[in-house]
mmCIF file of C-alpha atoms in Angstrom:
data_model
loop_
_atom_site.group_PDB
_atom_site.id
_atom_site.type_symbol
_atom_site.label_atom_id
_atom_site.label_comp_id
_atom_site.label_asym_id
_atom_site.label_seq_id
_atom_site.Cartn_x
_atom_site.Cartn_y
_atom_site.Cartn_z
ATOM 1 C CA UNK A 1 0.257 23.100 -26.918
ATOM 2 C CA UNK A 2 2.126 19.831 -27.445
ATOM 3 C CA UNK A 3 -0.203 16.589 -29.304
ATOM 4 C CA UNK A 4 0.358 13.410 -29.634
ATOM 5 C CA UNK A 5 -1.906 10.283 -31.278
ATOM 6 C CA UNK A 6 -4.823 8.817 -29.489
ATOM 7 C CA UNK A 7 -3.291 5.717 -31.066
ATOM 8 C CA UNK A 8 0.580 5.978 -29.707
ATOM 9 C CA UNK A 9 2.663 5.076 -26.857
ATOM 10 C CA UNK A 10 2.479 8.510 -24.711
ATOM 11 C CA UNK A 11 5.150 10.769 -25.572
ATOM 12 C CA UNK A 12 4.890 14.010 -22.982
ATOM 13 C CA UNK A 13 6.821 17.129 -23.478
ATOM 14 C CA UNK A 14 9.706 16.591 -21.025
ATOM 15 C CA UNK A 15 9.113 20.171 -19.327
ATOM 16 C CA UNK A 16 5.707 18.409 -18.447
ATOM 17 C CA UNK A 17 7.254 17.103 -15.373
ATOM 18 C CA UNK A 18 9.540 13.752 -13.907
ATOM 19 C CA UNK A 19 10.272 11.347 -16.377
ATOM 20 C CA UNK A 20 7.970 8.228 -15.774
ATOM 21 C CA UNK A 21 11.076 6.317 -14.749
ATOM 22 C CA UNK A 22 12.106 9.067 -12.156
ATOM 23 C CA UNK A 23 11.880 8.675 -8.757
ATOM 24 C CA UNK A 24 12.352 12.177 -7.542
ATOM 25 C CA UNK A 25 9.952 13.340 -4.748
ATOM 26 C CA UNK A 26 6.193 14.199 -6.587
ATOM 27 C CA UNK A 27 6.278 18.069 -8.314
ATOM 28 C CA UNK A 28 2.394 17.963 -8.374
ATOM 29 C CA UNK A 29 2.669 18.852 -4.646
ATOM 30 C CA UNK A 30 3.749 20.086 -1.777
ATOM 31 C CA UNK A 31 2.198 17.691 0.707
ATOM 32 C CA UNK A 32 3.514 14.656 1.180
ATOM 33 C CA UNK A 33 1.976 11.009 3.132
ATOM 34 C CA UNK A 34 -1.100 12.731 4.656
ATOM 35 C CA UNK A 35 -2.369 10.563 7.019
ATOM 36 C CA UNK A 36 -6.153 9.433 6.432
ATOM 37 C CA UNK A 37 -7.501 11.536 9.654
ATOM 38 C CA UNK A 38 -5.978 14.989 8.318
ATOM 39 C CA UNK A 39 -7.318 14.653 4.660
ATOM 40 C CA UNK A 40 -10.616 13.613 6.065
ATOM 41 C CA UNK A 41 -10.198 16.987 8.161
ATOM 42 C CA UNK A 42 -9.241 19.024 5.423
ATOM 43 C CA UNK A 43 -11.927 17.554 3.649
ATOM 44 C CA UNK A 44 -15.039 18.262 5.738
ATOM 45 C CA UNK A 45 -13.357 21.968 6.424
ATOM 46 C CA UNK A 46 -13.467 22.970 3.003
ATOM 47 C CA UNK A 47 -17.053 21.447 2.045
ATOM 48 C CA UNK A 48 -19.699 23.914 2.790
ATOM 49 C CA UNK A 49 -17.763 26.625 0.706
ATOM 50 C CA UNK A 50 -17.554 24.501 -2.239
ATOM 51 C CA UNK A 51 -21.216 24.173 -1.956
ATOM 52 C CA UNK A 52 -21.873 27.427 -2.598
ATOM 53 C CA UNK A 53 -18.848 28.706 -4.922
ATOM 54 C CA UNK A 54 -19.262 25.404 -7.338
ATOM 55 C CA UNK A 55 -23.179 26.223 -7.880
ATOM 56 C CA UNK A 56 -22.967 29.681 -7.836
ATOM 57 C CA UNK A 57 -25.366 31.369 -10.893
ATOM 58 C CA UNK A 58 -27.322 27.744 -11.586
ATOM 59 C CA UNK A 59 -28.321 26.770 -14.895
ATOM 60 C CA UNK A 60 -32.018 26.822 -15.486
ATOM 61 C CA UNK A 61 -32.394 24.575 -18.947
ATOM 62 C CA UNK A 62 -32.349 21.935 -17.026
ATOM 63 C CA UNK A 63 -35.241 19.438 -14.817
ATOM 64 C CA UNK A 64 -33.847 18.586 -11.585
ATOM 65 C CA UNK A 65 -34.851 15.362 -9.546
ATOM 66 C CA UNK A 66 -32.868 15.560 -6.744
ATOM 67 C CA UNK A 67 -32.583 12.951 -3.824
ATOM 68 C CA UNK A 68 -33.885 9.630 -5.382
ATOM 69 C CA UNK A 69 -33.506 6.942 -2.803
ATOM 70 C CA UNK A 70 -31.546 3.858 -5.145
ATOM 71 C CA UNK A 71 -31.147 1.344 -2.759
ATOM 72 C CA UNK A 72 -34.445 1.691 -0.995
ATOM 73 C CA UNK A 73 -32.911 2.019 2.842
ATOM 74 C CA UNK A 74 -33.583 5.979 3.487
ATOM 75 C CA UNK A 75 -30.196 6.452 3.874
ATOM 76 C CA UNK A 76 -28.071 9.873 2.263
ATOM 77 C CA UNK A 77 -25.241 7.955 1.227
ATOM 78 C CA UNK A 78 -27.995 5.865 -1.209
ATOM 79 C CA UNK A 79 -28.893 9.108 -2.973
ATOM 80 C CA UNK A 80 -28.839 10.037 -6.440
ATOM 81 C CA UNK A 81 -30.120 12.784 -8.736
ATOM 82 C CA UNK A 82 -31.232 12.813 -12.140
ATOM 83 C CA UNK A 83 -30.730 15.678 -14.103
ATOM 84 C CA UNK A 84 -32.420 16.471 -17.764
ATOM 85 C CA UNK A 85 -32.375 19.378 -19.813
ATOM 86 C CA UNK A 86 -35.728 20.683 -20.686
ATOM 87 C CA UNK A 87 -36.057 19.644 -24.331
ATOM 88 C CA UNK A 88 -33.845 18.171 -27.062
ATOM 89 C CA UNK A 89 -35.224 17.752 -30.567
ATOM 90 C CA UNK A 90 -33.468 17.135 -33.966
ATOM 91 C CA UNK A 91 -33.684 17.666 -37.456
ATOM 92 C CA UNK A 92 -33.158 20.809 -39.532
ATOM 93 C CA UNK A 93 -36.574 22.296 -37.932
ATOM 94 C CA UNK A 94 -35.759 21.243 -34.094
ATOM 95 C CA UNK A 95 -39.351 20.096 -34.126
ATOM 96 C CA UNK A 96 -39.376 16.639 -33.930
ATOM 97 C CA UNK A 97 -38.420 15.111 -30.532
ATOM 98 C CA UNK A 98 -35.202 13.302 -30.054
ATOM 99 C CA UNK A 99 -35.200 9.550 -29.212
ATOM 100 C CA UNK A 100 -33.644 8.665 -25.836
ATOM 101 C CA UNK A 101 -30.566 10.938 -24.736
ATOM 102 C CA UNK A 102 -27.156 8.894 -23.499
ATOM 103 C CA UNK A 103 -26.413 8.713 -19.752
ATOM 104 C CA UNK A 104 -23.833 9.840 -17.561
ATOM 105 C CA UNK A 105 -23.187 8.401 -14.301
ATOM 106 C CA UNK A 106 -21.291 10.763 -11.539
ATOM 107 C CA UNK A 107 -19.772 9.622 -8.527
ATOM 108 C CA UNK A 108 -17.676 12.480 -6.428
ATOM 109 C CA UNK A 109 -14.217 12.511 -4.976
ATOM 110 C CA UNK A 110 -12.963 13.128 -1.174
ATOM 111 C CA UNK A 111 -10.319 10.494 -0.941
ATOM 112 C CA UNK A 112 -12.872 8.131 -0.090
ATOM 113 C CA UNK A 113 -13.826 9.308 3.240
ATOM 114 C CA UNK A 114 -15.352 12.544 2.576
ATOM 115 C CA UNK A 115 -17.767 14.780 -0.305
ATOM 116 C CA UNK A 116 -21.244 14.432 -1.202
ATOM 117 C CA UNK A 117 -23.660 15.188 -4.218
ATOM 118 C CA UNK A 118 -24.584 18.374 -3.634
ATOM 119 C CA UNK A 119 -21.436 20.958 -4.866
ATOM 120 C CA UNK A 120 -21.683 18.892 -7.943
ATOM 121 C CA UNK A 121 -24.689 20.102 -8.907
ATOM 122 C CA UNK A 122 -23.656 22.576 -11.513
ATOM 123 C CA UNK A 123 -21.044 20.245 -12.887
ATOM 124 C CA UNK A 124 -23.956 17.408 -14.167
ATOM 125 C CA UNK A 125 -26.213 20.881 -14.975
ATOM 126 C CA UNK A 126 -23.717 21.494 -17.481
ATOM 127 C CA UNK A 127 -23.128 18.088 -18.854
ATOM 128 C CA UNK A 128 -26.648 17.452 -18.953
ATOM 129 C CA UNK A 129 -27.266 21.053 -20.902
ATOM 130 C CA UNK A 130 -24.470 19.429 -23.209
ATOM 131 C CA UNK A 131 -27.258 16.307 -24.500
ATOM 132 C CA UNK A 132 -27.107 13.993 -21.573
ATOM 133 C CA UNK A 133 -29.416 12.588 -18.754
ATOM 134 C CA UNK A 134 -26.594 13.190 -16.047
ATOM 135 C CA UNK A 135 -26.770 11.117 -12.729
ATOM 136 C CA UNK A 136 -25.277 12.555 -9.484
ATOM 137 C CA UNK A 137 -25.032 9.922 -7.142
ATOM 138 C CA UNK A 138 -23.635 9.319 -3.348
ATOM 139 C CA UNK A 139 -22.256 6.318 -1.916
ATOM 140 C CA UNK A 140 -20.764 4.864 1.404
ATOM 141 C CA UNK A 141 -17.617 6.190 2.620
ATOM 142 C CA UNK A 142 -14.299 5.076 4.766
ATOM 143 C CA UNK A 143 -13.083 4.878 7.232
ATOM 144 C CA UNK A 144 -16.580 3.308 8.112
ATOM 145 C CA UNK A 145 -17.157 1.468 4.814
ATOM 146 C CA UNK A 146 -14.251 -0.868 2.789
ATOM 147 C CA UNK A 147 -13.825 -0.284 -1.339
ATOM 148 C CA UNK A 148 -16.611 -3.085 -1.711
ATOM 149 C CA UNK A 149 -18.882 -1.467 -0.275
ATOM 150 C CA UNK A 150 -18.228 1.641 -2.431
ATOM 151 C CA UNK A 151 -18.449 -0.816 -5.386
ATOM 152 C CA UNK A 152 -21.631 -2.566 -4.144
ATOM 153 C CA UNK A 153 -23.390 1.303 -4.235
ATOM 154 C CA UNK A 154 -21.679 2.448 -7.588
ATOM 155 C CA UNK A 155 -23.271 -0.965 -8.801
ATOM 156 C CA UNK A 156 -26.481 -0.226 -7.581
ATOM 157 C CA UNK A 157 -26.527 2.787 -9.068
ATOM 158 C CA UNK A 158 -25.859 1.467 -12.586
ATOM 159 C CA UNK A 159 -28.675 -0.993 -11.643
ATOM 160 C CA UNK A 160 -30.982 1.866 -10.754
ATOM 161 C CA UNK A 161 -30.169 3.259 -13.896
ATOM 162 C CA UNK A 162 -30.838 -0.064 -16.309
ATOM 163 C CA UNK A 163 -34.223 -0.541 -14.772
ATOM 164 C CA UNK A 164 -35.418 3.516 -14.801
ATOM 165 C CA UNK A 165 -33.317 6.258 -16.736
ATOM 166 C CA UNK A 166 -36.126 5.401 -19.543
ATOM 167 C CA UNK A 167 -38.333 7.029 -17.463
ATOM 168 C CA UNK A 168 -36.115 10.320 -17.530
ATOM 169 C CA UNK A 169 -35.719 10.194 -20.838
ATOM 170 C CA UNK A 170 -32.183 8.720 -21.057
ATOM 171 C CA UNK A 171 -30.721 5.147 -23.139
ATOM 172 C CA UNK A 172 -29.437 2.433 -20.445
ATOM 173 C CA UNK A 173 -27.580 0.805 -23.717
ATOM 174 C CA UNK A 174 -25.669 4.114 -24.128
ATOM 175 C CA UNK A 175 -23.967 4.509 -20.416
ATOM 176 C CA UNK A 176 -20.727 6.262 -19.744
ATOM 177 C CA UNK A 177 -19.408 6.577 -15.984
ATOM 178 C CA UNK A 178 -16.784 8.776 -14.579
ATOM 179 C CA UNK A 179 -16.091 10.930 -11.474
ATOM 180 C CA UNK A 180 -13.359 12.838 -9.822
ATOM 181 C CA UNK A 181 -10.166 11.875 -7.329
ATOM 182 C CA UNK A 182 -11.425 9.071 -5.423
ATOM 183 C CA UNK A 183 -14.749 8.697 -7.442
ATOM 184 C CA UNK A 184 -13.040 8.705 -10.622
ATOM 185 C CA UNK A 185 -11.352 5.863 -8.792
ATOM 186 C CA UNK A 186 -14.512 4.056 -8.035
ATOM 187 C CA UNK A 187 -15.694 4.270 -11.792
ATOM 188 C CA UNK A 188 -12.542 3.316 -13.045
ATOM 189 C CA UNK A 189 -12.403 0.015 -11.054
ATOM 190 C CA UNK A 190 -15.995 -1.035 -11.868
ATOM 191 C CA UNK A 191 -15.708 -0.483 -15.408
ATOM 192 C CA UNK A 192 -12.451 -3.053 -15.030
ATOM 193 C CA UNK A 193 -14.866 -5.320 -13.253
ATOM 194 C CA UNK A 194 -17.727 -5.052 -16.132
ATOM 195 C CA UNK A 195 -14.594 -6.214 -18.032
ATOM 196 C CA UNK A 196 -13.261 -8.921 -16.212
ATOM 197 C CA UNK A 197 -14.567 -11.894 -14.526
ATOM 198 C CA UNK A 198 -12.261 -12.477 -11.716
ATOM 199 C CA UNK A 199 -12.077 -8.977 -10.708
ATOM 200 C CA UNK A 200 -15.239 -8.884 -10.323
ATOM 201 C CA UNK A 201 -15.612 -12.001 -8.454
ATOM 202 C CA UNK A 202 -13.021 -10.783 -6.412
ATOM 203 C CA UNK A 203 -15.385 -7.878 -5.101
ATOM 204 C CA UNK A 204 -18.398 -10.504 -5.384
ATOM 205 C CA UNK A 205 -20.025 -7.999 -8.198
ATOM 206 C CA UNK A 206 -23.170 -9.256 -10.140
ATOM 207 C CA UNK A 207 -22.974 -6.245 -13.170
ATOM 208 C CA UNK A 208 -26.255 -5.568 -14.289
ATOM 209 C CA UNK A 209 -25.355 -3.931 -17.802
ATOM 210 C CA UNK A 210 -24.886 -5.780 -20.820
ATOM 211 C CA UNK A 211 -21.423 -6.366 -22.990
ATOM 212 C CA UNK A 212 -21.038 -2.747 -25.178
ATOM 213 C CA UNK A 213 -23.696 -0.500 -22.905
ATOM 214 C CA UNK A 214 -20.896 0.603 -21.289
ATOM 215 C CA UNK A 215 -19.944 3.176 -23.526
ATOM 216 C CA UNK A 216 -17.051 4.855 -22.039
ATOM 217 C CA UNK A 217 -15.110 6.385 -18.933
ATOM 218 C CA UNK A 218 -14.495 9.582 -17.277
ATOM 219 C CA UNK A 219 -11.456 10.255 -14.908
ATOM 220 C CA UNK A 220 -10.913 14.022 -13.869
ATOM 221 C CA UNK A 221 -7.706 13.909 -11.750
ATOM 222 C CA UNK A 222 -8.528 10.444 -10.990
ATOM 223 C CA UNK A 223 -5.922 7.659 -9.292
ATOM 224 C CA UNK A 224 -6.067 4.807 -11.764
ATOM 225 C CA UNK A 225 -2.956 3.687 -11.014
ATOM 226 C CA UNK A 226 -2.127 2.517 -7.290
ATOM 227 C CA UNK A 227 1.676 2.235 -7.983
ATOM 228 C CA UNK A 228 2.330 5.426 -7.128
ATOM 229 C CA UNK A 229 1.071 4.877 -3.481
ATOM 230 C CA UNK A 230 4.790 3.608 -2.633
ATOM 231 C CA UNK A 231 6.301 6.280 -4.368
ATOM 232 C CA UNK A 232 8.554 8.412 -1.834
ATOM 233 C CA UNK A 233 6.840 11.997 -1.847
ATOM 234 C CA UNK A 234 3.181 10.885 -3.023
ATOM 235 C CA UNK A 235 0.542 12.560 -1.516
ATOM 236 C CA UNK A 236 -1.134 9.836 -0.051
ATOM 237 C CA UNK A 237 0.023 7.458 3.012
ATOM 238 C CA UNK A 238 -0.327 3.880 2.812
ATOM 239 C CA UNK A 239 -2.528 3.522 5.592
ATOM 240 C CA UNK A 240 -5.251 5.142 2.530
ATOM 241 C CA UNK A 241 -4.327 1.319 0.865
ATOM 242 C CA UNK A 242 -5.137 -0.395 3.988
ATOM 243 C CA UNK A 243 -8.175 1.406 4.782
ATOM 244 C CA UNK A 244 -9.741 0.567 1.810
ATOM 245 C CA UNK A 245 -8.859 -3.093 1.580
ATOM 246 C CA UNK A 246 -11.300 -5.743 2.225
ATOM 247 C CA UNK A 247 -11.075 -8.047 4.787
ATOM 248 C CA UNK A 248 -10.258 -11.083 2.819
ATOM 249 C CA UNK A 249 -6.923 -8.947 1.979
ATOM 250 C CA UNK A 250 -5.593 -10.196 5.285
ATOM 251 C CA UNK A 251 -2.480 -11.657 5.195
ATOM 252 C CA UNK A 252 -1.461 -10.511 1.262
ATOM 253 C CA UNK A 253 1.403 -8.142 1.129
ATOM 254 C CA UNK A 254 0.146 -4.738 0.357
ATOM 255 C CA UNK A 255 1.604 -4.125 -2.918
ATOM 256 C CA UNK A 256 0.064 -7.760 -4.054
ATOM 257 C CA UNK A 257 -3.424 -6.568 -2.544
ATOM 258 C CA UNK A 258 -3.091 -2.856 -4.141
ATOM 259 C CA UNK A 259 -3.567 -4.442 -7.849
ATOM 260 C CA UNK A 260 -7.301 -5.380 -6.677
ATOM 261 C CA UNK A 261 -7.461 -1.281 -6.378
ATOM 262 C CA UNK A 262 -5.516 -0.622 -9.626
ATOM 263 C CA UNK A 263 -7.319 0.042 -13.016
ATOM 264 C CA UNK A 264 -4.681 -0.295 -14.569
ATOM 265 C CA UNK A 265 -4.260 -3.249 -13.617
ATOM 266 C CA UNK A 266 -7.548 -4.611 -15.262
ATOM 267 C CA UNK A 267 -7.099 -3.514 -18.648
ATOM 268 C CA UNK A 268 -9.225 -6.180 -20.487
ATOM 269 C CA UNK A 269 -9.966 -5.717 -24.610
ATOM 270 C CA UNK A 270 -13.627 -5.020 -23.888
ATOM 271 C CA UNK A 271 -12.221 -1.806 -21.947
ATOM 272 C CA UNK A 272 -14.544 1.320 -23.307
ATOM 273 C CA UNK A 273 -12.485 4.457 -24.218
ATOM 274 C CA UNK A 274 -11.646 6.805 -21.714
ATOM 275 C CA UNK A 275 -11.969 10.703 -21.450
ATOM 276 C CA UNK A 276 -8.973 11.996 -18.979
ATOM 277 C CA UNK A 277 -8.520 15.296 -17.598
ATOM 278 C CA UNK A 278 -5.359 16.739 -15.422
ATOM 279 C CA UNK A 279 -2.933 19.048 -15.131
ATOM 280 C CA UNK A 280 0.388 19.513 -13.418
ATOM 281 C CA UNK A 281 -0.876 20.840 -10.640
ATOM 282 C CA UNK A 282 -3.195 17.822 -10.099
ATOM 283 C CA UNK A 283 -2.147 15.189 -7.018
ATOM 284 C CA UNK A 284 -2.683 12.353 -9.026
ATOM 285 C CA UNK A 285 -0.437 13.639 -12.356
ATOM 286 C CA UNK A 286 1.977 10.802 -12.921
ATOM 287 C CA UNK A 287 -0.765 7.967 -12.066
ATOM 288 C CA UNK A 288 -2.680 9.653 -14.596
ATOM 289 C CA UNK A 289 0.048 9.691 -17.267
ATOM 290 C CA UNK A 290 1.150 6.109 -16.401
ATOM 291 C CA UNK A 291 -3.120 5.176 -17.315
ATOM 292 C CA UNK A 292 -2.586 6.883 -20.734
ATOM 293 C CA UNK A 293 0.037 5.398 -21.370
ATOM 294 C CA UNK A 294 -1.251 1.822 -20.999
ATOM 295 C CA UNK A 295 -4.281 2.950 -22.275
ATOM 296 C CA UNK A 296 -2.411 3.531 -25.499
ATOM 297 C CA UNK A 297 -0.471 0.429 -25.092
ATOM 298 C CA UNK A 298 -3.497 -1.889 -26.119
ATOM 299 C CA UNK A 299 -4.812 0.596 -27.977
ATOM 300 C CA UNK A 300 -7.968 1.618 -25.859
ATOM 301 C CA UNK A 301 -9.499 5.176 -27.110
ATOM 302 C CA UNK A 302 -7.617 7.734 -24.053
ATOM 303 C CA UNK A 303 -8.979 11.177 -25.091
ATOM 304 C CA UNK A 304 -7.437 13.525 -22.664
ATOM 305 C CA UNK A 305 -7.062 17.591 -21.881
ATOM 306 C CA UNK A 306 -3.721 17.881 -20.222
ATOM 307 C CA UNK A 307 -2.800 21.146 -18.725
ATOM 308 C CA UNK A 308 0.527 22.634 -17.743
ATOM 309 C CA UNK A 309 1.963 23.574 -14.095
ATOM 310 C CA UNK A 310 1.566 27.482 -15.509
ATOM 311 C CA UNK A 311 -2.389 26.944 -15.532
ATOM 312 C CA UNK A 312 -2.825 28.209 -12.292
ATOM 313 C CA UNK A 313 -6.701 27.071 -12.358
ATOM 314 C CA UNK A 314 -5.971 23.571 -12.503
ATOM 315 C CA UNK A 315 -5.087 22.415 -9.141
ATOM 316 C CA UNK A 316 -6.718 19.142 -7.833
ATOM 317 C CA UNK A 317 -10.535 18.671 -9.388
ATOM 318 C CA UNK A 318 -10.183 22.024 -10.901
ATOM 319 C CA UNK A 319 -13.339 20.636 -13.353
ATOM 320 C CA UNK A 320 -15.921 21.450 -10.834
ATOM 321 C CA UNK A 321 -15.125 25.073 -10.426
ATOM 322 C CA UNK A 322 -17.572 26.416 -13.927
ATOM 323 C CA UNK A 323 -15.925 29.792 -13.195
ATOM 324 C CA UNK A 324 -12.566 29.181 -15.011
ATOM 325 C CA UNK A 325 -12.098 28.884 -19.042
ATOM 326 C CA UNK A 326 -10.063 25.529 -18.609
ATOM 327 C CA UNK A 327 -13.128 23.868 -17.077
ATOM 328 C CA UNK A 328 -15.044 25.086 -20.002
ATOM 329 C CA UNK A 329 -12.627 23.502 -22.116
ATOM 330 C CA UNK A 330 -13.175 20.007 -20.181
ATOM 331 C CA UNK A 331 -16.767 20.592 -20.672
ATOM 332 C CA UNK A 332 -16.971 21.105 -24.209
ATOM 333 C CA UNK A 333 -14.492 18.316 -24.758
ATOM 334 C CA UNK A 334 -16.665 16.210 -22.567
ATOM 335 C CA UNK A 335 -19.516 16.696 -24.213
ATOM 336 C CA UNK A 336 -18.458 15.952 -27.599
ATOM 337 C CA UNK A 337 -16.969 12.832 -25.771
ATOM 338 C CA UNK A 338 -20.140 11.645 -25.105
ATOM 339 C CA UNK A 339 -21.685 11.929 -27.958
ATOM 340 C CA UNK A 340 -18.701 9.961 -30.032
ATOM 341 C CA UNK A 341 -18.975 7.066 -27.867
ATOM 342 C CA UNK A 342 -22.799 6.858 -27.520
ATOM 343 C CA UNK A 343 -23.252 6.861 -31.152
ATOM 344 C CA UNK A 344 -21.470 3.984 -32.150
ATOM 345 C CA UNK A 345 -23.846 1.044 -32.234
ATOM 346 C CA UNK A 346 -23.544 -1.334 -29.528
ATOM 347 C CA UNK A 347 -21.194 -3.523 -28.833
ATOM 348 C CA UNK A 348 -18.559 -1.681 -31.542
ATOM 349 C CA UNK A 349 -17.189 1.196 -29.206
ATOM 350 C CA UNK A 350 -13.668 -0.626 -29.523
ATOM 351 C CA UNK A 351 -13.550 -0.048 -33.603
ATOM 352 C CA UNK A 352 -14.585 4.205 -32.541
ATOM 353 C CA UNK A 353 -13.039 6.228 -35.041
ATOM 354 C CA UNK A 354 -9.598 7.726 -33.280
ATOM 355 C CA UNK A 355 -8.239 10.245 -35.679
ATOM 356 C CA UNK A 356 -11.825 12.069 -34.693
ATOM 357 C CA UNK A 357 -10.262 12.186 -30.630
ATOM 358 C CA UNK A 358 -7.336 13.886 -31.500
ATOM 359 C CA UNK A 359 -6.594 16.198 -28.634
ATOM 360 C CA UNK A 360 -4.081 18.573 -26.888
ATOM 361 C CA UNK A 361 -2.219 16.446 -24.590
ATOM 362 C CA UNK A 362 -0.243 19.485 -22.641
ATOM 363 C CA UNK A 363 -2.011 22.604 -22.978
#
């Protein structure tokens, strides 16, 4: 198990993988520039069996609303579900009942064509078992729908949540967002745009949350950094880059339109510290390093659980699979995330305390 400071420049155990200044072809996998139509494929194929396997043996301390309509259209890509366990209480007796629990907002991966809700059921079950109102929530996918329109519904969502997650017993001043793959992505580059004007006038955004209720960020094997895209060997082709692009990207070269996708990119001081999980195995390895690292840079809270290429559980969004002890690890870890960031009064997350985050960074 090799650690390193929440507060340093990231120093990885060399045997972790390529240097961050190679440009051999990508370890992390053996595919290499799969074309949109074939991940979309691959996608939809494997689906219906991660329904079942992913909720397998449900958790029952938990309330279930599942299917709540945010945008008000009747459509299932403007879905969301609120999930709250049963009761929560403190104080030495556990009799008196807690004040409002912090919220976690979910959005799922597919490489932002494909996925849904529903296999990630038992995922926000076991967040929300953890002392959380978890959200679940779908959105509008390519190749239909552009990376503002997945933006517009992940704002939406937040909105839903500012004007109602009272009414499920959850705090819209203590907020943290995340997802996985592609919706880690989507968090990732509206919590840049809650933290920067001109990115989000770039996407035409109107954020409904106020400065410090945005308490933190959570990116399980999550592309935060769109560099890698022209990286020989990544995983990804580039025609992923220009399906997402707006239409006002017309006429930039793609690497100058690819920042507007980039997290990392966006990096203001109001940035909330960030809980990030991956592995060696994971596509999206050396984007996620490169985000630690400037994470660390500027000294933003990055609170990670890194695992090694000989965890054989950890391939790509290994977190949603309960069944295996490392996703039990991210869960505990991700709980006690939480619960860090939503305590600090609002808007102090910056000043968190960092020598509490200390972490493994290769397990």
């Amino acid at each position: 198990m090799f650690h390193s400071s929440p507060h340093s420049s990231t120093s990885f155990d060399p045997a972790a993988g390529p240097a961050a200044d190679s440009h051999l072809t990508h370890r992390e996998t053996g595919l290499s520039r799969v074309p949109v139509w074939l991940w979309k494929a691959i996608m939809t194929r494997v689906a219906p069996g991660e329904l079942h396997k992913f909720n397998a043996d449900p958790i029952d301390d938990v309330d279930y609303h599942f299917d709540l309509d945010y945008v008000g259209d009747g459509s299932r890509d403007h879905r969301l579900d609120v999930l709250v366990p049963h009761e929560h209480h403190d104080g030495p007796d556990a009799s008196t009942p807690a004040g409002p629990l912090p919220v976690y907002i979910y959005f799922h991966g597919g490489g932002w064509t494909s996925g849904d809700k529903a296999p990630l059921t038992k995922y926000a079950a076991s967040q929300a078992v953890e002392g959380m109102v978890v959200v679940n929530a779908n959105y509008r996918m390519a190749t239909r729908f552009k990376i503002g329109h997945m933006l517009d519904d992940a704002n939406a969502v937040l909105t839903w949540v500012t004007r109602n997650i009272d009414e499920y017993g959850g705090d819209p001043t203590r907020i943290v967002i995340g997802g996985d793959s592609a919706g880690g992505h989507i968090a990732a580059l509206l919590t840049a745009a809650a933290n920067d004007e001109a990115l989000a006038a770039h996407y035409n955004l109107d954020l409904p949350i106020e400065p410090g209720h945005l308490r933190g960020l959570v990116q399980h094997c999550s592309i935060a950094d769109f560099s890698v895209m022209f990286e020989r060997g990544f995983v990804l082709s580039l025609n992923f880059l220009r399906m997402l692009l707006p239409a006002h990207s017309q006429g930039v070269s793609l690497r100058d339109a690819a920042r507007f996708l980039s997290p990392i990119e966006w990096l203001d001081k109001g940035f909330p510290p960030v809980f990030i999980t991956t592995s060696e195995r994971d596509y999206f390895y050396r984007a996620n390093l490169n985000f630690i690292e400037a994470l660390r840079r500027r000294s933003i809270v990055a609170d990670t659980v890194i695992y090694g290429r000989h965890r054989t559980n950890t391939r790509h969004t290994w977190q949603q699979d309960a069944r295996h002890p490392e996703s039990q690890e991210v869960y505990r870890r991700l709980g006690s995330f939480v619960r860090k960031v939503a305590a600090v009064p609002a808007p102090s997350t910056q000043a968190l305390s960092l020598p509490a985050l200390a972490e493994p960074a290769l397990a």
